[in-house]
XYZ file of N, CA and C in Angstrom:
318
model
N 27.193 18.115 -26.635
C 26.787 19.389 -26.054
C 27.841 20.458 -26.325
N 27.365 21.656 -26.385
C 28.211 22.809 -26.645
C 28.959 23.194 -25.361
N 30.301 23.213 -25.394
C 31.066 23.569 -24.195
C 30.748 24.966 -23.664
N 30.448 25.887 -24.550
C 30.109 27.245 -24.104
C 28.800 27.232 -23.312
N 27.842 26.464 -23.788
C 26.572 26.344 -23.087
C 26.785 25.707 -21.719
N 27.636 24.706 -21.668
C 27.957 24.045 -20.400
C 28.559 25.050 -19.419
N 29.482 25.874 -19.874
C 30.115 26.878 -19.016
C 29.084 27.881 -18.488
N 28.185 28.314 -19.345
C 27.130 29.243 -18.929
C 26.258 28.582 -17.865
N 25.910 27.344 -18.111
C 25.076 26.595 -17.178
C 25.775 26.468 -15.822
N 27.050 26.119 -15.812
C 27.804 25.972 -14.559
C 27.911 27.298 -13.811
N 28.105 28.386 -14.535
C 28.171 29.708 -13.900
C 26.841 30.044 -13.234
N 25.743 29.708 -13.889
C 24.419 29.969 -13.319
C 24.185 29.127 -12.069
N 24.600 27.885 -12.110
C 24.472 27.009 -10.937
C 25.271 27.577 -9.775
N 26.484 28.001 -10.028
C 27.327 28.591 -8.987
C 26.683 29.850 -8.422
N 26.115 30.676 -9.270
C 25.452 31.901 -8.810
C 24.269 31.578 -7.901
N 23.505 30.562 -8.252
C 22.367 30.158 -7.420
C 22.864 29.639 -6.075
N 23.929 28.848 -6.072
C 24.483 28.339 -4.815
C 24.949 29.486 -3.921
N 25.593 30.466 -4.502
C 26.077 31.616 -3.731
C 24.898 32.382 -3.140
N 23.862 32.588 -3.922
C 22.669 33.292 -3.428
C 21.974 32.503 -2.326
N 21.904 31.184 -2.484
C 21.273 30.339 -1.470
C 22.045 30.404 -0.166
N 23.365 30.334 -0.253
C 24.208 30.422 0.942
C 24.022 31.781 1.618
N 23.979 32.840 0.812
C 23.778 34.184 1.359
C 22.427 34.271 2.065
N 21.414 33.674 1.475
C 20.085 33.670 2.074
C 20.109 32.973 3.433
N 20.768 31.818 3.519
C 20.874 31.104 4.789
C 21.631 31.934 5.822
N 22.686 32.585 5.398
C 23.458 33.433 6.306
C 22.600 34.585 6.825
N 21.837 35.198 5.939
C 20.929 36.265 6.360
C 19.905 35.736 7.361
N 19.411 34.532 7.117
C 18.418 33.946 8.015
C 18.969 33.725 9.419
N 20.138 33.121 9.519
C 20.648 32.801 10.856
C 21.032 34.039 11.645
N 21.156 35.173 10.976
C 21.459 36.423 11.662
C 20.229 37.322 11.810
N 19.067 36.826 11.409
C 17.827 37.587 11.460
C 17.164 37.377 12.828
N 16.837 38.466 13.512
C 16.263 38.375 14.864
C 14.947 37.609 14.887
N 14.091 37.830 13.907
C 12.811 37.119 13.862
C 13.036 35.618 13.658
N 14.005 35.268 12.809
C 14.311 33.856 12.580
C 14.881 33.226 13.842
N 15.744 33.959 14.546
C 16.302 33.455 15.811
C 15.193 33.213 16.829
N 14.228 34.122 16.877
C 13.113 33.966 17.813
C 12.271 32.734 17.468
N 12.114 32.464 16.180
C 11.330 31.314 15.735
C 12.105 30.002 15.860
N 13.418 30.083 15.999
C 14.287 28.903 16.124
C 15.156 29.057 17.366
N 14.563 28.859 18.539
C 15.289 29.119 19.779
C 16.545 28.273 19.968
N 16.657 27.180 19.231
C 17.864 26.358 19.358
C 19.111 27.156 18.976
N 18.937 28.183 18.137
C 20.081 29.004 17.721
C 20.771 29.679 18.901
N 20.020 29.977 19.962
C 20.635 30.623 21.117
C 21.660 29.719 21.800
N 21.564 28.421 21.571
C 22.506 27.475 22.172
C 23.687 27.160 21.264
N 23.732 27.759 20.100
C 24.777 27.455 19.124
C 25.793 28.581 18.989
N 25.926 29.395 19.998
C 26.813 30.547 19.950
C 28.263 30.210 19.658
N 28.710 29.038 20.077
C 30.106 28.649 19.869
C 30.374 28.163 18.450
N 29.326 28.028 17.664
C 29.496 27.526 16.298
C 29.696 28.670 15.320
N 30.421 28.382 14.250
C 30.569 29.364 13.173
C 29.247 29.469 12.421
N 29.117 30.476 11.590
C 27.892 30.620 10.800
C 27.654 29.411 9.912
N 28.709 28.896 9.299
C 28.541 27.722 8.439
C 28.084 26.514 9.264
N 28.643 26.358 10.457
C 28.238 25.244 11.317
C 26.774 25.390 11.732
N 26.342 26.619 12.006
C 24.934 26.854 12.336
C 24.047 26.483 11.157
N 24.467 26.843 9.955
C 23.693 26.500 8.771
C 23.584 24.986 8.624
N 24.666 24.288 8.891
C 24.652 22.822 8.809
C 23.654 22.256 9.805
N 23.672 22.752 11.037
C 22.731 22.268 12.054
C 21.293 22.503 11.607
N 21.012 23.699 11.110
C 19.647 23.994 10.678
C 19.214 23.123 9.506
N 20.123 22.866 8.589
C 19.789 21.988 7.463
C 19.611 20.547 7.921
N 20.417 20.107 8.884
C 20.241 18.767 9.441
C 18.892 18.650 10.143
N 18.493 19.720 10.830
C 17.183 19.714 11.497
C 16.053 19.533 10.490
N 16.288 19.926 9.257
C 15.285 19.768 8.199
C 15.459 18.434 7.465
N 16.327 17.573 8.001
C 16.578 16.222 7.456
C 17.225 16.221 6.072
N 18.015 17.247 5.777
C 18.723 17.262 4.504
C 19.968 16.392 4.588
N 20.321 15.807 3.473
C 21.481 14.924 3.392
C 22.777 15.722 3.335
N 23.867 15.038 3.620
C 25.188 15.648 3.519
C 25.425 16.148 2.098
N 24.989 15.373 1.121
C 25.160 15.780 -0.277
C 24.421 17.081 -0.564
N 23.174 17.175 -0.115
C 22.392 18.393 -0.336
C 23.038 19.578 0.375
N 23.444 19.370 1.626
C 24.064 20.443 2.403
C 25.331 20.936 1.717
N 26.129 20.015 1.214
C 27.363 20.426 0.524
C 27.042 21.245 -0.725
N 25.973 20.886 -1.428
C 25.570 21.663 -2.607
C 25.097 23.058 -2.211
N 24.282 23.147 -1.186
C 23.756 24.436 -0.737
C 24.882 25.351 -0.266
N 25.828 24.783 0.475
C 26.917 25.580 1.037
C 28.101 25.719 0.089
N 27.970 25.102 -1.088
C 29.014 25.191 -2.108
C 30.367 24.709 -1.574
N 30.335 23.540 -0.960
C 31.533 22.928 -0.407
C 31.480 21.426 -0.684
N 32.509 20.720 -0.317
C 32.536 19.285 -0.587
C 31.785 18.507 0.496
N 31.387 17.302 0.143
C 30.731 16.437 1.113
C 31.674 16.091 2.257
N 32.946 15.904 1.946
C 33.905 15.575 3.014
C 34.072 16.746 3.980
N 33.969 17.967 3.469
C 34.033 19.142 4.335
C 32.825 19.189 5.265
N 31.663 18.868 4.747
C 30.448 18.834 5.574
C 30.576 17.733 6.627
N 31.062 16.556 6.230
C 31.239 15.465 7.192
C 32.220 15.857 8.301
N 33.311 16.513 7.928
C 34.292 16.960 8.924
C 33.676 18.006 9.849
N 32.888 18.904 9.286
C 32.211 19.918 10.095
C 31.235 19.275 11.072
N 30.547 18.244 10.622
C 29.598 17.561 11.495
C 30.298 16.967 12.711
N 31.482 16.413 12.517
C 32.254 15.856 13.633
C 32.630 16.965 14.614
N 33.085 18.097 14.088
C 33.461 19.231 14.939
C 32.252 19.798 15.684
N 31.134 19.911 14.981
C 29.914 20.442 15.598
C 29.477 19.541 16.744
N 29.484 18.252 16.498
C 29.077 17.285 17.520
C 29.943 17.423 18.766
N 31.238 17.570 18.584
C 32.144 17.736 19.726
C 31.857 19.036 20.465
N 31.595 20.111 19.722
C 31.288 21.400 20.352
C 29.992 21.317 21.155
N 29.016 20.621 20.613
C 27.738 20.475 21.316
C 27.936 19.661 22.595
N 28.704 18.580 22.512
C 28.970 17.768 23.708
C 29.637 18.590 24.808
N 30.541 19.488 24.420
C 31.284 20.293 25.387
C 30.532 21.539 25.857
N 29.460 21.875 25.182
C 28.744 23.120 25.475
C 28.016 23.050 26.811
N 27.946 24.196 27.459
C 27.206 24.316 28.712
C 25.767 24.702 28.382
N 25.002 23.731 27.928
C 23.607 23.954 27.560
C 22.756 22.899 28.259
N 21.464 23.159 28.402
C 20.594 22.172 29.056
C 20.697 20.801 28.381
N 20.693 19.759 29.189
C 20.884 18.398 28.675
C 19.827 18.016 27.647
N 18.584 18.436 27.844
C 17.539 18.064 26.883
C 17.797 18.699 25.511
N 18.307 19.923 25.500
C 18.654 20.587 24.226
C 19.860 19.887 23.601
N 20.842 19.568 24.433
C 22.037 18.876 23.949
C 21.641 17.543 23.310
N 20.773 16.789 23.993
C 20.327 15.499 23.458
C 19.596 15.670 22.127
N 18.743 16.693 22.051
C 18.004 16.966 20.816
C 18.961 17.271 19.663
N 19.964 18.084 19.936
C 20.935 18.437 18.896
C 21.782 17.236 18.487
N 22.208 16.447 19.465
C 23.070 15.310 19.143
C 22.330 14.239 18.331
N 20.998 14.178 18.441
C 20.225 13.233 17.636
C 20.364 13.518 16.143
N 20.662 14.780 15.819
C 20.827 15.140 14.412
C 22.016 14.443 13.773
N 22.944 13.999 14.590
C 24.197 13.431 14.098
C 24.237 11.911 14.209
N 23.116 11.309 14.614
C 23.062 9.855 14.782
C 22.983 9.144 13.455
């Protein structure tokens, strides 16, 4: 394979990942999306990236897929999942919502 073609291909992949991440960020900050996903109101203590991880987990996406979408490593996603789980456990939210969220990490 031509190394120049490979470089072009990798740049395009990176551009798509950046656009996808931007799209997710726009979604989690969109009022209509928040209204359609009421669980977001309980995730105030999470960073935007952590919120994106929760939403992707709710859609049953794998750690590998999430790391690709967020343009980060799988180990970073795994570490974030541990932090998110701890934040959810400590959060002052209704127990049924907490249980629903914690199931994502089982």
